[in-house]
């Protein structure tokens, strides 16, 4: 691994600050609580299995893996999220380790983990190839890589497309997070370093919001990327009003008719070759 440049350190500092905005633990706990459990089960977490959760946030997947008996390290660039995770872990009787770590430069040895997983976490690292390389590196040969990532076509992919015209330009080399939900993109990132690949599009039922406007206002208050976009246009009330309406319309388009939505994600599992 090469030493990070000043520009890279500044970018990571910005990312950490963005995810510390609002209340991401509320998003994980109230909107997509079962997503982490699905991933923990898919990766085979259990007694005797050493697991690294990359981009763990407040432990949406790490805590279920620990409750299954695995030896879990929950890592994230934004340690501000850990306090909420520790509280949940204590309430549920889960024992795990929390460590700050950059997904693109993980501070772990080659092949240190039996399972390397990420629930809508690693997808937000700006440089996809570097992050994929690290997932492979710290997984032992024959070990499991397991990911749950929002798809470009699904609700969150659509939301990022809606927000893009209002957001600050991405830094050079940064790639859109929902690409991690494309089977072809992930296949290109890992290449022949993985085998026994299973990639399945699934949906998670979201019934937290009684209306499209409630969804929009919750994300404006709690979800770091949405908060950052609104801050970028805070001095342009016409753009704020336009984004307000576009996000509400997105919610309306995806409403199943009774205050629920299905958000698509890619569930990906593979074994490290070698």
CSV table of C-alpha atoms in Angstrom, one decimal:
chain,number,residue,atom,x,y,z
A,1,UNK,CA,0.0,0.0,0.0
A,2,UNK,CA,1.3,3.5,-0.9
A,3,UNK,CA,1.1,6.3,1.6
A,4,UNK,CA,-2.0,8.5,1.2
A,5,UNK,CA,-1.5,11.9,-0.4
A,6,UNK,CA,-2.6,15.1,1.1
A,7,UNK,CA,-5.6,15.2,-1.3
A,8,UNK,CA,-6.6,11.7,-0.3
A,9,UNK,CA,-6.4,12.5,3.4
A,10,UNK,CA,-8.6,15.6,2.8
A,11,UNK,CA,-11.1,13.5,0.9
A,12,UNK,CA,-11.3,10.9,3.6
A,13,UNK,CA,-11.7,13.6,6.2
A,14,UNK,CA,-14.6,15.0,4.2
A,15,UNK,CA,-16.2,11.5,3.9
A,16,UNK,CA,-15.8,10.9,7.6
A,17,UNK,CA,-17.5,14.3,8.4
A,18,UNK,CA,-20.3,13.6,6.0
A,19,UNK,CA,-21.2,10.3,7.6
A,20,UNK,CA,-21.1,11.9,11.0
A,21,UNK,CA,-23.8,14.3,10.0
A,22,UNK,CA,-27.4,13.6,11.0
A,23,UNK,CA,-28.2,10.2,12.5
A,24,UNK,CA,-27.1,7.3,10.3
A,25,UNK,CA,-27.7,4.8,13.2
A,26,UNK,CA,-31.4,5.8,13.0
A,27,UNK,CA,-31.4,5.0,9.3
A,28,UNK,CA,-29.9,1.6,9.9
A,29,UNK,CA,-32.1,0.7,12.9
A,30,UNK,CA,-35.4,2.1,11.7
A,31,UNK,CA,-35.3,1.9,7.9
A,32,UNK,CA,-33.2,-1.2,7.0
A,33,UNK,CA,-32.8,-3.2,10.2
A,34,UNK,CA,-33.0,-6.6,8.6
A,35,UNK,CA,-30.5,-6.0,5.9
A,36,UNK,CA,-27.5,-6.7,8.2
A,37,UNK,CA,-29.0,-9.9,9.5
A,38,UNK,CA,-29.5,-11.2,5.9
A,39,UNK,CA,-25.8,-10.5,5.2
A,40,UNK,CA,-24.6,-12.1,8.4
A,41,UNK,CA,-26.5,-15.2,7.5
A,42,UNK,CA,-25.4,-15.3,3.9
A,43,UNK,CA,-21.7,-15.1,4.9
A,44,UNK,CA,-21.9,-18.0,7.3
A,45,UNK,CA,-21.0,-16.1,10.4
A,46,UNK,CA,-20.8,-18.4,13.4
A,47,UNK,CA,-18.6,-19.9,16.1
A,48,UNK,CA,-15.0,-20.1,15.2
A,49,UNK,CA,-15.3,-17.7,12.3
A,50,UNK,CA,-13.3,-14.5,12.3
A,51,UNK,CA,-15.3,-11.7,10.6
A,52,UNK,CA,-14.3,-8.2,9.4
A,53,UNK,CA,-17.2,-5.8,8.7
A,54,UNK,CA,-16.0,-3.0,6.4
A,55,UNK,CA,-17.9,0.2,6.6
A,56,UNK,CA,-19.8,-1.2,9.6
A,57,UNK,CA,-21.4,2.0,10.7
A,58,UNK,CA,-23.3,1.3,13.9
A,59,UNK,CA,-23.1,-2.5,13.4
A,60,UNK,CA,-26.1,-3.3,11.3
A,61,UNK,CA,-24.4,-6.5,10.1
A,62,UNK,CA,-21.6,-6.8,12.6
A,63,UNK,CA,-23.9,-7.2,15.6
A,64,UNK,CA,-26.0,-10.0,14.1
A,65,UNK,CA,-22.7,-11.8,13.1
A,66,UNK,CA,-21.4,-11.5,16.7
A,67,UNK,CA,-24.7,-12.8,18.0
A,68,UNK,CA,-24.3,-15.8,15.8
A,69,UNK,CA,-21.1,-16.6,17.6
A,70,UNK,CA,-18.5,-15.1,15.3
A,71,UNK,CA,-15.4,-13.2,16.4
A,72,UNK,CA,-16.2,-9.8,14.8
A,73,UNK,CA,-14.3,-6.7,14.1
A,74,UNK,CA,-16.5,-3.8,13.1
A,75,UNK,CA,-14.5,-1.2,11.2
A,76,UNK,CA,-15.4,2.2,9.8
A,77,UNK,CA,-13.9,5.4,8.6
A,78,UNK,CA,-16.3,7.3,10.9
A,79,UNK,CA,-15.9,6.2,14.5
A,80,UNK,CA,-18.6,8.7,15.6
A,81,UNK,CA,-21.0,6.0,14.6
A,82,UNK,CA,-19.6,3.5,17.1
A,83,UNK,CA,-21.2,4.8,20.3
A,84,UNK,CA,-24.7,4.0,19.0
A,85,UNK,CA,-23.5,0.6,17.9
A,86,UNK,CA,-21.9,-0.2,21.2
A,87,UNK,CA,-25.2,0.6,23.0
A,88,UNK,CA,-27.2,-1.7,20.7
A,89,UNK,CA,-24.6,-4.4,21.1
A,90,UNK,CA,-24.7,-4.1,24.9
A,91,UNK,CA,-28.5,-4.2,24.9
A,92,UNK,CA,-28.5,-7.3,22.7
A,93,UNK,CA,-25.6,-9.1,24.5
A,94,UNK,CA,-23.2,-9.0,21.5
A,95,UNK,CA,-19.5,-8.9,22.0
A,96,UNK,CA,-17.4,-7.4,19.2
A,97,UNK,CA,-14.4,-5.1,18.6
A,98,UNK,CA,-14.9,-1.6,17.1
A,99,UNK,CA,-12.0,-0.1,15.1
A,100,UNK,CA,-11.5,3.0,12.9
A,101,UNK,CA,-10.3,1.9,9.5
A,102,UNK,CA,-10.2,3.2,5.9
A,103,UNK,CA,-11.7,0.7,3.5
A,104,UNK,CA,-9.1,1.6,0.9
A,105,UNK,CA,-6.2,1.0,3.4
A,106,UNK,CA,-7.2,-1.5,5.9
A,107,UNK,CA,-4.9,-1.9,8.9
A,108,UNK,CA,-5.0,-5.7,8.9
A,109,UNK,CA,-2.7,-8.5,7.8
A,110,UNK,CA,-3.0,-10.4,4.6
A,111,UNK,CA,-5.5,-13.2,5.0
A,112,UNK,CA,-6.4,-12.3,8.5
A,113,UNK,CA,-10.1,-13.0,8.3
A,114,UNK,CA,-12.3,-15.9,7.4
A,115,UNK,CA,-15.1,-13.6,6.3
A,116,UNK,CA,-14.9,-10.0,5.0
A,117,UNK,CA,-18.3,-8.4,4.6
A,118,UNK,CA,-20.0,-5.1,4.1
A,119,UNK,CA,-23.6,-4.0,4.3
A,120,UNK,CA,-24.1,-0.9,2.2
A,121,UNK,CA,-20.8,0.4,3.5
A,122,UNK,CA,-17.7,-0.3,1.3
A,123,UNK,CA,-19.8,1.0,-1.7
A,124,UNK,CA,-19.3,4.5,-0.4
A,125,UNK,CA,-15.5,4.4,-0.5
A,126,UNK,CA,-14.6,6.7,-3.4
A,127,UNK,CA,-12.1,4.5,-5.2
A,128,UNK,CA,-13.7,1.2,-5.9
A,129,UNK,CA,-10.7,-0.8,-7.1
A,130,UNK,CA,-8.6,0.1,-4.1
A,131,UNK,CA,-11.4,-0.9,-1.8
A,132,UNK,CA,-12.0,-4.2,-3.7
A,133,UNK,CA,-8.3,-5.0,-3.5
A,134,UNK,CA,-8.3,-4.5,0.3
A,135,UNK,CA,-11.4,-6.8,0.7
A,136,UNK,CA,-9.5,-9.5,-1.1
A,137,UNK,CA,-6.2,-8.9,0.6
A,138,UNK,CA,-7.4,-9.3,4.2
A,139,UNK,CA,-9.6,-12.4,3.4
A,140,UNK,CA,-7.8,-15.7,3.7
A,141,UNK,CA,-7.7,-18.0,0.6
A,142,UNK,CA,-10.9,-20.0,0.6
A,143,UNK,CA,-12.6,-17.4,2.8
A,144,UNK,CA,-15.8,-15.6,2.1
A,145,UNK,CA,-16.4,-12.1,0.8
A,146,UNK,CA,-20.0,-11.0,1.3
A,147,UNK,CA,-21.6,-7.7,0.3
A,148,UNK,CA,-25.0,-6.1,0.3
A,149,UNK,CA,-25.0,-3.0,-2.0
A,150,UNK,CA,-27.7,-0.7,-3.3
A,151,UNK,CA,-28.2,-1.2,-7.1
A,152,UNK,CA,-28.2,1.7,-9.6
A,153,UNK,CA,-31.7,0.8,-10.7
A,154,UNK,CA,-33.1,0.5,-7.1
A,155,UNK,CA,-34.5,3.2,-4.8
A,156,UNK,CA,-31.3,4.4,-3.4
A,157,UNK,CA,-29.6,4.4,-6.8
A,158,UNK,CA,-32.5,6.5,-8.1
A,159,UNK,CA,-32.2,8.8,-5.1
A,160,UNK,CA,-28.5,9.5,-5.8
A,161,UNK,CA,-29.4,10.2,-9.4
A,162,UNK,CA,-32.0,12.7,-8.2
A,163,UNK,CA,-29.5,14.4,-5.9
A,164,UNK,CA,-26.5,14.5,-8.4
A,165,UNK,CA,-27.4,17.8,-10.1
A,166,UNK,CA,-27.6,19.5,-6.8
A,167,UNK,CA,-24.4,18.0,-5.3
A,168,UNK,CA,-20.9,19.4,-5.3
A,169,UNK,CA,-18.8,17.9,-8.2
A,170,UNK,CA,-17.2,14.6,-7.1
A,171,UNK,CA,-13.4,14.7,-6.6
A,172,UNK,CA,-11.3,13.3,-9.5
A,173,UNK,CA,-11.3,9.5,-9.6
A,174,UNK,CA,-14.3,9.0,-7.3
A,175,UNK,CA,-16.9,6.6,-8.6
A,176,UNK,CA,-20.7,6.5,-8.0
A,177,UNK,CA,-21.5,4.3,-5.0
A,178,UNK,CA,-24.4,2.4,-6.6
A,179,UNK,CA,-22.0,0.9,-9.2
A,180,UNK,CA,-21.2,-1.6,-6.4
A,181,UNK,CA,-24.8,-2.9,-7.0
A,182,UNK,CA,-24.0,-3.9,-10.6
A,183,UNK,CA,-22.9,-7.5,-11.0
A,184,UNK,CA,-20.7,-6.5,-14.0
A,185,UNK,CA,-18.9,-3.8,-12.0
A,186,UNK,CA,-18.2,-6.0,-9.0
A,187,UNK,CA,-17.0,-8.8,-11.3
A,188,UNK,CA,-14.6,-6.5,-13.0
A,189,UNK,CA,-13.3,-5.3,-9.6
A,190,UNK,CA,-12.6,-8.8,-8.2
A,191,UNK,CA,-11.6,-10.5,-11.5
A,192,UNK,CA,-10.3,-14.0,-11.1
A,193,UNK,CA,-9.4,-13.5,-7.5
A,194,UNK,CA,-12.7,-15.0,-6.4
A,195,UNK,CA,-14.7,-18.1,-7.2
A,196,UNK,CA,-18.1,-19.6,-6.4
A,197,UNK,CA,-19.7,-16.2,-7.0
A,198,UNK,CA,-23.4,-15.9,-6.2
A,199,UNK,CA,-24.9,-12.5,-7.1
A,200,UNK,CA,-28.6,-12.1,-6.5
A,201,UNK,CA,-30.8,-9.0,-6.6
A,202,UNK,CA,-33.1,-8.8,-3.7
A,203,UNK,CA,-35.3,-6.1,-2.1
A,204,UNK,CA,-35.7,-5.0,1.5
A,205,UNK,CA,-39.2,-3.8,2.6
A,206,UNK,CA,-39.2,-0.3,4.0
A,207,UNK,CA,-42.4,0.6,5.8
A,208,UNK,CA,-41.0,3.3,8.2
A,209,UNK,CA,-42.6,6.2,6.4
A,210,UNK,CA,-46.3,7.1,6.2
A,211,UNK,CA,-45.8,9.5,3.3
A,212,UNK,CA,-43.3,10.5,0.6
A,213,UNK,CA,-42.7,13.7,2.4
A,214,UNK,CA,-41.9,11.9,5.7
A,215,UNK,CA,-39.3,9.9,3.8
A,216,UNK,CA,-37.8,13.1,2.4
A,217,UNK,CA,-37.7,14.9,5.7
A,218,UNK,CA,-36.2,11.9,7.5
A,219,UNK,CA,-33.4,11.7,5.0
A,220,UNK,CA,-32.8,15.4,5.1
A,221,UNK,CA,-32.4,15.2,8.8
A,222,UNK,CA,-30.6,11.8,9.2
A,223,UNK,CA,-28.7,10.7,6.1
A,224,UNK,CA,-25.3,12.2,5.6
A,225,UNK,CA,-25.2,12.3,1.8
A,226,UNK,CA,-28.6,14.0,1.6
A,227,UNK,CA,-27.7,16.5,4.3
A,228,UNK,CA,-24.5,17.3,2.4
A,229,UNK,CA,-26.4,17.9,-0.8
A,230,UNK,CA,-28.8,20.3,0.9
A,231,UNK,CA,-25.9,22.1,2.5
A,232,UNK,CA,-24.4,22.6,-1.0
A,233,UNK,CA,-27.5,24.5,-2.2
A,234,UNK,CA,-28.5,26.1,1.1
A,235,UNK,CA,-28.2,29.6,-0.3
A,236,UNK,CA,-30.3,28.8,-3.3
A,237,UNK,CA,-33.9,28.5,-2.2
A,238,UNK,CA,-35.2,27.7,-5.6
A,239,UNK,CA,-33.0,24.6,-5.8
A,240,UNK,CA,-33.9,23.6,-2.3
A,241,UNK,CA,-37.6,23.7,-3.3
A,242,UNK,CA,-36.9,21.8,-6.5
A,243,UNK,CA,-35.0,19.0,-4.7
A,244,UNK,CA,-37.7,18.8,-2.0
A,245,UNK,CA,-40.2,18.1,-4.7
A,246,UNK,CA,-38.0,15.7,-6.6
A,247,UNK,CA,-37.3,13.6,-3.6
A,248,UNK,CA,-41.0,13.5,-2.6
A,249,UNK,CA,-41.9,12.5,-6.1
A,250,UNK,CA,-39.3,9.7,-5.9
A,251,UNK,CA,-41.0,8.5,-2.8
A,252,UNK,CA,-44.4,8.7,-4.4
A,253,UNK,CA,-43.3,6.7,-7.5
A,254,UNK,CA,-42.0,3.9,-5.3
A,255,UNK,CA,-44.8,3.7,-2.9
A,256,UNK,CA,-46.5,0.3,-3.1
A,257,UNK,CA,-49.8,2.0,-2.3
A,258,UNK,CA,-49.9,1.4,1.5
A,259,UNK,CA,-47.0,3.4,2.8
A,260,UNK,CA,-44.3,0.8,2.0
A,261,UNK,CA,-41.5,0.6,-0.5
A,262,UNK,CA,-39.2,-2.2,-1.8
A,263,UNK,CA,-35.6,-1.1,-2.1
A,264,UNK,CA,-33.4,-3.2,-4.3
A,265,UNK,CA,-29.9,-4.4,-3.4
A,266,UNK,CA,-27.4,-6.8,-4.7
A,267,UNK,CA,-26.5,-9.7,-2.3
A,268,UNK,CA,-23.1,-10.9,-3.4
A,269,UNK,CA,-21.0,-13.8,-2.0
A,270,UNK,CA,-17.8,-15.3,-3.2
A,271,UNK,CA,-14.8,-17.3,-2.1
A,272,UNK,CA,-11.3,-15.9,-2.3
A,273,UNK,CA,-9.3,-18.0,-4.8
A,274,UNK,CA,-6.0,-19.5,-3.8
